Amino acid sequence: MSNEASSTPTMETLIALCKRRGFVFPSSDVYGGYQGFFDFGPLGVELKNNIKNAWWKDFVHRRDDIVGLDSSIIMHPKIWVASGHVGGFSDPMVDCRETKLRYRADQLFIQAYTFTSEETENQSHYVTVVESEDNAAALAARAKKIAKLLSKKTEAKFSVGETEAEIIEFTEADHAQQTSAWGPDAEAPETLTEPRDFNLMFETKVGPLADSSATAYLRPETAQGIFANYKNVVDTGRIKVPFGIAQVGKAFRNEITPRNFLFRSREFEQMEIEYFIQPDADWQSLHREWIDKCIDWLVSIGLPREGIGEDVHPAHKLSHYSKGTTDLTFDFPHGVQELWGIACRGNFDLSQHQEHSGKSMEYFDEQQKQKYIPHVIEPSLGVDRTFLAVLAAAYTEDEIPNDKGQPEKRSLMKFHPRIAPYKVAVFPLVKNKPELVEHARTFYERLQNRWNCFWDVSGAIGRRYRRQDEIGTPYGVTVDFDTIEKGAGVTIRDRDTTEQIRLSEDEAIAWLSEKIDG
Ligand code: ATP
């Protein structure tokens, strides 16, 4: 039995584990990496495919009302004009003249906080802090710089979130004079430019001409490929409103500050559905149904229910066409952040494409005997953010008895069997008895027909179990002397409890099948 000790990994722990075990590598690692891009190693590609397949199975194969699509990454540039991405898909950014670094203005507030101190008889003082996603270090660094510059010595403690940082007070006049627009990594003040809009789409050229008519974009979302094909799919005649089109694929955004590992990268994958509904449908109830389905799905792949939250966008923050958006958040190692956006987008996108293309996007509803442009509910989930959430949720440290019965620390990945990279590992107990090894190998090949399995003959059995625990293989099957001498079947060890059961080989396959696919 295991004794769970701790389960909350830091991002650094996950990044190190991912590299060490072959889940995720920095892209172009041999050249020192490339910010905002990642490569998925032998285990990572399995985990990622399993996440995508589970999603596809549940939202496409297991439903009569949703069909799939795989549209191209580069589409006619007019699509991005119609969707509003050419005109408006931008973040406000500021540049630092000194360091040449670029920041997202909305993630980098330079704010003045007033507070009073006893020493100066409750007179107001100002403290300038940088609020950014990792602001504890920025706070401390900035405080020191301000202190150096102003040589005012009253120190105070200032807490932001759970982190306490050292901050030095100074006066309002000093504040105004010295600290506005100071780049967080700069040595001197006054280094930041005014915020400017920065379009997040990657541009490329299509065809041999390099003039502006050849400009195209890498898609920043998969959704527009769905809208652009909505008519084609409807015309194939299989489906009737309400229905959905689902797509999994790459998306690219030239994020100003990619950070937090896989959470915000420049190349990522999305799993998106456009669910088309009648204009007068009860969209609030349908929206709620989608939110609940999405939460259930996250739980079904192993995320803890208590880590999932709902962030309802307030009315004043909604785009003019949006009726309501709720983000499902997850408690990531760097904080509670958006994982899955579930938006009611009205008929904005189809109407825009109708207007810009001149082609009708109307749907003839045979039951209602009327034409309309359907409205849409859009659940949009990032594969990479799901991958990160799954890693964080699976990471566990506990203690189990070693071969001598003494407690030993281990770290394991408690992946749900559905998405674990390897489902079963097979171990012949010893490697120098050919009959036993051969028997185990034959059983392994039977399992391999169904699942991705791991074959390991080397080292003490305890060590072999431990290696699989660390990469999250849920079941270990051992072929021992009783298997071949007495026909006593095989043992199956459970990764999480370390408990073992003995079953005949056929029973073992049925048992595993129930656990993994059931
Ligand atoms: P954010 O506010 O975090 O930039 P967003 O609201 O722009 O995200 P959407 O446009 O709604 O994100 O994209 C849908 C989903 O795609 C997000 O919920 C997220 O899971 C994923 N996603 C978006 N941008 C990125 C990115 N840069 N890296 C990884 N995943 C992303």
Coordinates of C-alpha atoms and ligand atoms in Angstrom, one line a residue:
M1 CA 0.0 0.0 0.0
S2 CA 1.2 3.5 -0.6
N3 CA 1.2 6.4 1.7
E4 CA 0.6 9.7 -0.2
A5 CA 2.9 12.5 0.9
S6 CA 2.5 15.4 -1.5
S7 CA 1.0 16.0 -4.9
T8 CA 1.5 19.6 -5.9
P9 CA 4.5 19.9 -8.3
T10 CA 6.1 23.2 -9.2
M11 CA 6.5 24.1 -12.9
E12 CA 10.2 23.5 -12.6
T13 CA 9.6 19.9 -11.3
L14 CA 7.3 19.2 -14.2
I15 CA 9.6 20.8 -16.8
A16 CA 12.6 18.7 -15.5
L17 CA 10.5 15.5 -15.4
C18 CA 9.3 16.1 -18.9
K19 CA 12.8 16.5 -20.3
R20 CA 14.3 13.6 -18.2
R21 CA 11.6 11.1 -19.2
G22 CA 11.0 12.2 -22.8
F23 CA 7.6 13.9 -22.5
V24 CA 8.5 17.4 -23.7
F25 CA 11.8 19.0 -24.9
P26 CA 12.4 22.7 -25.7
S27 CA 12.1 23.1 -29.5
S28 CA 15.5 23.3 -31.3
D29 CA 17.2 22.3 -28.0
V30 CA 20.6 21.8 -29.7
Y31 CA 20.6 25.5 -30.6
G32 CA 19.6 26.6 -27.1
G33 CA 15.8 26.3 -27.6
Y34 CA 13.3 28.7 -29.3
Q35 CA 11.0 30.6 -27.1
G36 CA 7.4 29.6 -27.3
F37 CA 7.9 26.4 -29.1
F38 CA 8.1 22.8 -27.8
D39 CA 8.7 19.3 -29.1
F40 CA 6.9 16.3 -27.8
G41 CA 9.2 13.2 -27.1
P42 CA 8.4 9.5 -27.2
L43 CA 6.1 9.6 -24.1
G44 CA 4.7 13.1 -24.8
V45 CA 3.5 12.2 -28.2
E46 CA 1.6 9.2 -26.8
L47 CA 0.0 11.2 -24.0
K48 CA -0.9 14.0 -26.4
N49 CA -2.4 11.6 -29.0
N50 CA -4.4 9.8 -26.2
I51 CA -5.8 13.1 -25.0
K52 CA -6.9 14.0 -28.6
N53 CA -8.3 10.6 -29.2
A54 CA -10.3 10.6 -26.0
W55 CA -11.7 13.9 -26.9
W56 CA -12.5 12.8 -30.5
K57 CA -14.1 9.6 -29.2
D58 CA -16.3 11.3 -26.7
F59 CA -17.4 14.4 -28.7
V60 CA -17.5 12.9 -32.3
H61 CA -17.7 9.1 -32.3
R62 CA -20.0 8.8 -29.3
R63 CA -22.4 11.4 -30.6
D64 CA -24.8 11.3 -33.6
D65 CA -25.0 15.1 -33.9
I66 CA -21.3 16.0 -34.3
V67 CA -19.1 15.3 -37.3
G68 CA -15.4 15.9 -37.8
L69 CA -13.3 18.1 -40.1
D70 CA -9.7 18.7 -40.9
S71 CA -9.2 22.0 -42.7
S72 CA -6.0 23.6 -43.9
I73 CA -3.8 25.7 -41.7
I74 CA -3.3 28.4 -44.3
M75 CA -6.6 29.6 -45.7
H76 CA -7.7 32.5 -48.0
P77 CA -6.6 35.7 -46.3
K78 CA -10.1 37.1 -46.7
I79 CA -11.2 34.6 -44.0
W80 CA -9.2 36.5 -41.4
V81 CA -10.5 39.8 -42.6
A82 CA -14.1 38.6 -42.3
S83 CA -13.5 37.0 -38.9
G84 CA -12.0 40.3 -37.6
H85 CA -8.6 38.9 -36.9
V86 CA -6.8 41.1 -39.4
G87 CA -8.3 44.2 -37.9
G88 CA -8.5 43.3 -34.3
F89 CA -6.6 40.2 -33.2
S90 CA -4.1 42.1 -31.2
D91 CA -2.7 42.6 -27.7
P92 CA -1.5 46.0 -26.5
M93 CA 2.3 45.8 -26.2
V94 CA 5.0 48.1 -24.9
D95 CA 8.7 48.0 -25.8
C96 CA 11.6 48.7 -23.4
R97 CA 14.0 51.0 -25.1
E98 CA 16.9 49.9 -22.9
T99 CA 16.6 46.1 -22.9
K100 CA 14.7 45.8 -26.2
L101 CA 12.3 43.4 -24.5
R102 CA 8.6 43.5 -25.3
Y103 CA 5.8 43.1 -22.8
R104 CA 2.1 42.8 -22.9
A105 CA 0.8 46.0 -21.4
D106 CA -2.2 44.3 -19.8
Q107 CA 0.1 41.9 -18.0
L108 CA 2.4 44.6 -16.9
F109 CA 0.7 47.3 -14.9
I110 CA 2.8 49.9 -13.3
Q111 CA 0.7 50.9 -10.4
A112 CA 0.9 53.3 -7.6
Y113 CA -0.3 52.0 -4.2
T114 CA -0.8 54.5 -1.4
F115 CA -0.4 53.5 2.1
T116 CA 0.3 55.1 5.4
S117 CA 3.1 54.5 7.8
E118 CA 3.4 55.1 11.5
E119 CA 6.9 56.6 11.3
T120 CA 5.7 59.4 9.1
E121 CA 2.5 60.0 11.1
N122 CA 0.1 58.5 8.7
Q123 CA 1.2 60.6 5.8
S124 CA 0.6 59.0 2.4
H125 CA 3.5 57.5 0.5
Y126 CA 3.6 55.8 -2.8
V127 CA 5.0 52.5 -3.8
T128 CA 5.4 51.5 -7.4
V129 CA 5.2 47.8 -8.2
V130 CA 5.3 45.8 -11.3
E131 CA 2.4 43.4 -11.5
S132 CA 3.2 40.6 -13.9
E133 CA 2.5 36.9 -13.8
D134 CA 5.6 36.2 -11.9
N135 CA 5.7 39.4 -9.9
A136 CA 7.5 38.5 -6.7
A137 CA 10.9 38.6 -8.3
A138 CA 10.0 41.7 -10.3
L139 CA 8.8 43.4 -7.2
A140 CA 11.9 42.8 -5.2
A141 CA 14.2 43.8 -8.1
R142 CA 12.2 47.0 -8.7
A143 CA 12.1 47.9 -5.0
K144 CA 15.9 47.7 -4.9
K145 CA 16.3 49.9 -8.0
I146 CA 14.0 52.5 -6.6
A147 CA 15.8 52.5 -3.3
K148 CA 19.1 53.0 -5.0
L149 CA 17.8 55.8 -7.1
L150 CA 16.0 57.7 -4.4
S151 CA 18.0 56.7 -1.4
K152 CA 15.0 57.0 0.8
K153 CA 15.4 54.5 3.5
T154 CA 12.0 53.6 5.0
E155 CA 11.4 50.0 4.2
A156 CA 8.1 48.3 4.3
K157 CA 6.7 44.9 3.7
F158 CA 4.2 44.6 0.9
S159 CA 2.4 41.5 0.1
V160 CA 1.1 40.5 -3.3
G161 CA -1.0 37.3 -3.4
E162 CA 0.9 34.9 -1.2
T163 CA 4.3 36.3 -1.7
E164 CA 5.8 38.9 0.5
A165 CA 8.2 41.3 -1.2
E166 CA 10.4 44.0 0.2
I167 CA 9.3 47.4 -0.9
I168 CA 10.8 50.8 -0.2
E169 CA 8.5 53.8 0.3
F170 CA 9.0 57.1 -1.3
T171 CA 7.0 60.3 -1.9
E172 CA 4.4 61.1 -4.4
A173 CA 6.6 63.6 -6.2
D174 CA 9.4 61.1 -6.4
H175 CA 7.0 58.6 -7.7
A176 CA 5.8 60.8 -10.5
Q177 CA 9.2 62.0 -11.4
Q178 CA 11.2 58.8 -11.3
T179 CA 9.2 55.7 -11.9
S180 CA 6.7 56.1 -14.7
A181 CA 7.1 53.8 -17.6
W182 CA 10.1 51.9 -16.2
G183 CA 10.8 48.6 -17.9
P184 CA 10.9 45.8 -15.3
D185 CA 14.2 44.6 -16.6
A186 CA 15.8 48.0 -17.2
E187 CA 18.4 49.7 -15.0
A188 CA 17.0 53.2 -15.5
P189 CA 13.5 54.6 -15.5
E190 CA 11.5 56.0 -18.5
T191 CA 12.3 53.1 -20.8
L192 CA 8.9 51.9 -21.9
T193 CA 7.1 53.1 -25.0
E194 CA 3.4 53.9 -25.1
P195 CA 1.3 50.7 -25.6
R196 CA 0.7 49.8 -29.3
D197 CA -1.5 47.1 -30.8
F198 CA 0.5 44.1 -32.0
N199 CA -1.2 41.6 -34.3
L200 CA -0.7 38.1 -33.1
M201 CA -1.1 36.4 -36.4
F202 CA 2.0 34.9 -38.1
E203 CA 2.4 36.2 -41.7
T204 CA 3.7 34.2 -44.6
K205 CA 3.9 34.6 -48.3
V206 CA 2.1 32.2 -50.7
G207 CA 3.3 31.7 -54.2
P208 CA 6.4 33.1 -56.0
L209 CA 5.5 36.8 -55.7
A210 CA 6.7 38.6 -52.5
D211 CA 4.3 41.5 -52.8
S212 CA 1.5 42.3 -50.4
S213 CA -1.1 40.3 -52.4
A214 CA 0.8 37.2 -51.5
T215 CA 0.4 37.8 -47.8
A216 CA -1.3 34.9 -45.9
Y217 CA -1.6 33.9 -42.3
L218 CA -1.0 30.8 -40.2
R219 CA -4.4 30.2 -38.6
P220 CA -4.6 31.6 -35.0
E221 CA -7.5 29.3 -34.3
T222 CA -9.1 26.2 -35.9
A223 CA -12.6 27.6 -35.6
Q224 CA -12.6 29.7 -38.8
G225 CA -11.9 26.5 -40.8
I226 CA -15.1 25.2 -39.4
F227 CA -17.1 28.2 -40.3
A228 CA -15.6 28.4 -43.8
N229 CA -16.7 24.7 -44.4
Y230 CA -20.1 25.0 -42.7
K231 CA -21.9 25.1 -46.0
N232 CA -20.0 22.2 -47.5
V233 CA -20.7 20.0 -44.5
V234 CA -24.4 21.0 -44.4
D235 CA -24.7 20.1 -48.1
T236 CA -23.4 16.6 -47.5
G237 CA -26.8 16.2 -46.0
R238 CA -26.0 14.0 -43.0
I239 CA -26.9 16.4 -40.2
K240 CA -29.6 18.8 -39.1
V241 CA -29.6 21.7 -36.7
P242 CA -28.7 21.4 -33.9
F243 CA -25.4 19.8 -34.9
G244 CA -21.7 20.4 -34.4
I245 CA -18.5 20.3 -36.4
A246 CA -15.4 19.3 -34.5
Q247 CA -11.8 19.9 -35.4
V248 CA -8.4 19.2 -33.8
G249 CA -5.4 21.0 -35.2
K250 CA -2.5 23.4 -34.9
A251 CA -2.9 27.0 -34.2
F252 CA -0.3 29.7 -34.2
R253 CA -0.1 33.0 -32.3
N254 CA 2.9 35.3 -32.1
E255 CA 2.4 35.7 -28.3
I256 CA 4.3 38.7 -27.0
T257 CA 5.3 36.9 -23.8
P258 CA 5.0 33.1 -24.2
R259 CA 5.5 31.7 -20.7
N260 CA 4.6 29.1 -18.2
F261 CA 5.9 26.2 -20.2
L262 CA 3.1 24.7 -22.4
F263 CA 0.5 27.1 -21.0
R264 CA 1.2 29.9 -23.5
S265 CA 3.2 29.0 -26.5
R266 CA 3.4 30.3 -30.1
E267 CA 2.5 27.0 -31.8
F268 CA -0.2 24.9 -30.1
E269 CA -3.1 22.7 -30.8
Q270 CA -6.8 23.3 -30.3
M271 CA -9.8 21.0 -30.0
E272 CA -12.7 23.0 -31.1
I273 CA -16.4 22.5 -31.7
E274 CA -18.9 24.8 -33.4
Y275 CA -22.3 23.7 -32.2
F276 CA -24.9 25.2 -34.5
I277 CA -28.3 25.9 -32.9
Q278 CA -31.6 27.6 -33.9
P279 CA -31.6 31.3 -33.4
D280 CA -34.5 31.1 -31.0
A281 CA -33.2 28.1 -29.1
D282 CA -32.8 28.4 -25.3
W283 CA -29.1 29.2 -25.6
Q284 CA -28.6 29.7 -21.8
S285 CA -29.7 26.1 -21.1
L286 CA -27.6 24.7 -24.0
H287 CA -24.6 26.7 -22.8
R288 CA -25.0 25.3 -19.3
E289 CA -25.3 21.8 -20.7
W290 CA -22.0 22.3 -22.6
I291 CA -20.2 23.6 -19.6
D292 CA -21.3 20.5 -17.6
K293 CA -20.3 18.2 -20.4
C294 CA -16.9 19.8 -20.6
I295 CA -16.3 19.5 -16.9
D296 CA -17.4 15.8 -16.9
W297 CA -14.9 15.2 -19.8
L298 CA -12.0 16.8 -17.9
V299 CA -12.8 14.6 -14.9
S300 CA -13.1 11.5 -17.1
I301 CA -9.4 12.0 -18.2
G302 CA -8.3 12.3 -14.6
L303 CA -8.4 16.0 -13.6
P304 CA -9.7 16.5 -10.0
R305 CA -13.1 18.1 -10.0
E306 CA -12.0 20.5 -7.2
G307 CA -9.3 21.9 -9.4
I308 CA -11.7 23.0 -12.1
G309 CA -13.5 26.3 -11.8
E310 CA -15.8 28.5 -13.8
D311 CA -15.0 32.1 -14.8
V312 CA -18.1 33.8 -16.2
H313 CA -17.1 36.8 -18.3
P314 CA -18.9 39.9 -17.1
A315 CA -21.2 41.6 -19.7
H316 CA -18.9 44.6 -20.1
K317 CA -16.0 42.3 -21.1
L318 CA -17.9 40.4 -23.8
S319 CA -17.3 41.2 -27.5
H320 CA -20.3 42.9 -29.0
Y321 CA -21.5 39.8 -30.8
S322 CA -21.1 37.4 -27.8
K323 CA -24.0 36.5 -25.6
G324 CA -22.1 34.8 -22.9
T325 CA -18.7 33.2 -22.3
T326 CA -17.7 31.0 -19.4
D327 CA -14.1 29.8 -19.1
L328 CA -13.3 26.6 -17.4
T329 CA -10.2 27.3 -15.3
F330 CA -7.8 24.9 -13.8
D331 CA -5.5 25.2 -10.8
F332 CA -2.2 25.1 -12.8
P333 CA 1.2 25.1 -11.0
H334 CA 1.4 28.9 -11.8
G335 CA -2.1 29.6 -10.6
V336 CA -5.8 29.4 -11.6
Q337 CA -6.0 30.1 -15.3
E338 CA -8.2 29.5 -18.4
L339 CA -8.2 26.0 -19.8
W340 CA -11.4 25.8 -21.9
G341 CA -13.4 28.7 -23.3
I342 CA -17.1 28.0 -23.9
A343 CA -18.6 30.9 -25.8
C344 CA -22.0 31.7 -27.3
R345 CA -21.1 33.6 -30.4
G346 CA -24.6 34.3 -31.9
N347 CA -24.3 34.1 -35.7
F348 CA -21.5 36.6 -35.9
D349 CA -19.0 34.4 -37.8
L350 CA -21.4 33.0 -40.4
S351 CA -22.9 36.4 -41.0
Q352 CA -19.5 37.9 -41.5
H353 CA -18.6 35.2 -44.0
Q354 CA -21.9 35.7 -45.8
E355 CA -21.2 39.4 -46.1
H356 CA -17.6 39.1 -47.2
S357 CA -17.9 36.1 -49.5
G358 CA -21.3 37.0 -51.0
K359 CA -22.4 33.4 -50.5
S360 CA -25.5 32.6 -48.5
M361 CA -24.9 30.9 -45.1
E362 CA -28.6 30.4 -44.5
Y363 CA -29.9 27.0 -43.4
F364 CA -33.3 25.7 -44.4
D365 CA -34.9 24.1 -41.4
E366 CA -37.3 21.5 -42.8
Q367 CA -39.2 21.1 -39.5
Q368 CA -39.7 24.8 -38.9
K369 CA -40.1 25.5 -42.6
Q370 CA -37.9 28.5 -42.4
K371 CA -34.5 29.8 -43.3
Y372 CA -32.0 31.3 -40.9
I373 CA -28.3 31.7 -40.1
P374 CA -27.7 29.3 -37.2
H375 CA -26.3 30.6 -33.9
V376 CA -23.4 28.8 -32.4
I377 CA -21.9 27.6 -29.1
E378 CA -18.2 27.2 -29.2
P379 CA -16.3 25.0 -26.7
S380 CA -12.6 25.7 -27.5
L381 CA -9.9 23.7 -25.6
G382 CA -6.1 23.8 -25.9
V383 CA -4.5 20.4 -26.2
D384 CA -1.2 21.7 -24.7
R385 CA -3.0 23.3 -21.7
T386 CA -4.8 20.0 -21.2
F387 CA -1.5 18.2 -21.4
L388 CA -0.1 20.5 -18.7
A389 CA -3.1 20.1 -16.5
V390 CA -3.0 16.4 -16.8
L391 CA 0.7 16.3 -15.9
A392 CA 0.2 18.5 -12.9
A393 CA -2.8 16.5 -11.7
A394 CA -1.0 13.2 -12.2
Y395 CA 2.3 14.1 -10.4
T396 CA 2.4 12.4 -7.0
E397 CA 5.0 11.7 -4.4
D398 CA 4.4 9.0 -1.8
E399 CA 6.1 6.2 0.2
I400 CA 5.9 2.5 -0.4
P401 CA 7.7 -0.4 1.2
N402 CA 10.9 -1.5 -0.6
D403 CA 12.1 -5.1 -1.1
K404 CA 13.1 -5.2 2.6
G405 CA 9.8 -3.8 3.8
Q406 CA 11.2 -0.4 4.7
P407 CA 9.4 2.8 3.5
E408 CA 10.9 4.3 0.4
K409 CA 10.0 7.6 -1.4
R410 CA 8.8 7.4 -4.9
S411 CA 7.4 9.8 -7.4
L412 CA 4.8 8.6 -9.8
M413 CA 2.4 9.9 -12.5
K414 CA -1.1 8.9 -11.7
F415 CA -2.3 9.1 -15.3
H416 CA -5.9 7.9 -15.9
P417 CA -5.4 4.5 -17.8
R418 CA -7.3 6.0 -20.7
I419 CA -4.6 8.5 -21.5
A420 CA -1.5 6.9 -20.0
P421 CA 1.3 6.7 -22.6
Y422 CA 1.8 3.0 -21.9
K423 CA -1.1 1.0 -20.5
V424 CA 0.8 -2.2 -19.4
A425 CA 4.4 -3.2 -18.8
V426 CA 5.4 -6.8 -19.1
F427 CA 8.2 -8.3 -17.0
P428 CA 9.6 -11.7 -17.1
L429 CA 10.7 -12.3 -13.5
V430 CA 14.3 -13.3 -14.5
K431 CA 16.1 -12.9 -17.8
N432 CA 18.3 -16.0 -17.8
K433 CA 15.5 -18.6 -18.2
P434 CA 14.7 -18.7 -21.9
E435 CA 11.4 -20.6 -21.5
L436 CA 10.1 -17.9 -19.1
V437 CA 11.3 -15.0 -21.2
E438 CA 9.7 -16.5 -24.3
H439 CA 6.4 -17.1 -22.5
A440 CA 6.3 -13.6 -21.3
R441 CA 7.2 -12.2 -24.7
T442 CA 4.3 -14.2 -26.3
F443 CA 1.9 -12.7 -23.7
Y444 CA 3.4 -9.2 -24.3
E445 CA 2.7 -9.6 -28.0
R446 CA -0.9 -10.5 -27.4
L447 CA -1.3 -7.3 -25.3
Q448 CA 0.5 -5.3 -27.9
N449 CA -2.2 -6.0 -30.4
R450 CA -4.5 -4.0 -28.2
W451 CA -2.5 -1.4 -26.4
N452 CA 0.8 0.5 -26.3
C453 CA 2.8 -1.7 -23.9
F454 CA 6.3 -1.7 -22.5
W455 CA 8.7 -4.7 -22.4
D456 CA 11.4 -4.6 -19.7
V457 CA 13.7 -7.5 -18.8
S458 CA 16.5 -5.8 -17.0
G459 CA 17.1 -5.1 -13.3
A460 CA 15.4 -6.1 -10.1
I461 CA 11.6 -6.3 -10.4
G462 CA 11.2 -3.5 -7.8
R463 CA 13.3 -1.2 -9.9
R464 CA 11.4 -2.1 -13.0
Y465 CA 8.1 -1.3 -11.3
R466 CA 9.5 2.1 -10.1
R467 CA 10.6 3.0 -13.6
Q468 CA 7.0 2.5 -14.8
D469 CA 5.5 4.4 -11.9
E470 CA 7.5 7.4 -12.8
I471 CA 6.2 7.4 -16.4
G472 CA 2.7 6.6 -15.3
T473 CA 2.1 3.1 -16.6
P474 CA -1.0 1.9 -14.7
Y475 CA -0.4 -1.8 -14.7
G476 CA 2.6 -4.1 -14.5
V477 CA 2.3 -7.8 -15.5
T478 CA 4.9 -10.2 -14.2
V479 CA 5.5 -13.7 -15.6
D480 CA 7.2 -15.9 -13.0
F481 CA 8.1 -19.5 -12.3
D482 CA 4.5 -20.4 -11.3
T483 CA 3.3 -19.1 -14.6
I484 CA 5.3 -21.6 -16.6
E485 CA 5.7 -24.4 -14.2
K486 CA 2.2 -24.6 -12.7
G487 CA 0.1 -22.8 -15.3
A488 CA -0.8 -20.4 -12.5
G489 CA -1.3 -17.3 -14.7
V490 CA 0.3 -13.9 -14.3
T491 CA 0.4 -11.2 -11.6
I492 CA -0.9 -7.7 -12.3
R493 CA 0.4 -4.9 -10.1
D494 CA -1.6 -1.7 -9.7
R495 CA 0.6 1.4 -10.0
D496 CA -1.3 3.5 -7.4
T497 CA -1.9 1.0 -4.6
T498 CA 1.0 -1.4 -5.5
E499 CA -1.4 -4.2 -4.8
Q500 CA -1.1 -7.4 -6.9
I501 CA -3.6 -9.9 -8.1
R502 CA -3.0 -13.2 -9.9
L503 CA -5.2 -14.2 -12.9
S504 CA -5.1 -16.6 -15.8
E505 CA -3.8 -15.0 -18.9
D506 CA -7.2 -14.8 -20.6
E507 CA -8.7 -13.4 -17.4
A508 CA -5.9 -10.9 -17.2
I509 CA -6.6 -9.6 -20.6
A510 CA -10.3 -9.2 -19.8
W511 CA -9.5 -7.5 -16.5
L512 CA -7.1 -5.1 -18.2
S513 CA -9.6 -4.4 -20.9
E514 CA -12.2 -3.5 -18.4
K515 CA -9.9 -1.1 -16.6
I516 CA -8.3 0.5 -19.6
D517 CA -11.2 0.7 -22.1
G518 CA -14.2 0.2 -19.9
Ligands
ATP1 P1 -5.6 33.8 -23.3 O1 -6.6 34.8 -22.8 O2 -5.0 32.9 -22.3 O3 -4.6 34.3 -24.3 P2 -7.7 33.2 -25.2 O4 -8.9 33.6 -24.4 O5 -7.1 34.2 -26.2 O6 -6.5 32.8 -24.2 P3 -9.0 31.5 -27.0 O7 -8.8 32.3 -28.1 O8 -10.3 31.4 -26.3 O9 -7.9 31.8 -25.8 O10 -8.5 30.0 -27.3 C1 -9.1 28.9 -26.9 C2 -8.2 28.0 -26.1 O11 -7.0 27.7 -26.8 C3 -7.8 28.5 -24.8 O12 -8.8 28.2 -23.8 C4 -6.5 27.7 -24.5 O13 -6.8 26.4 -24.0 C5 -5.9 27.6 -25.9 N1 -4.9 28.6 -26.2 C6 -5.1 29.9 -26.5 N2 -3.9 30.5 -26.7 C7 -2.9 29.6 -26.4 C8 -1.5 29.6 -26.4 N3 -0.8 30.7 -26.7 N4 -0.8 28.5 -26.0 C9 -1.5 27.4 -25.6 N5 -2.9 27.3 -25.7 C10 -3.6 28.4 -26.0

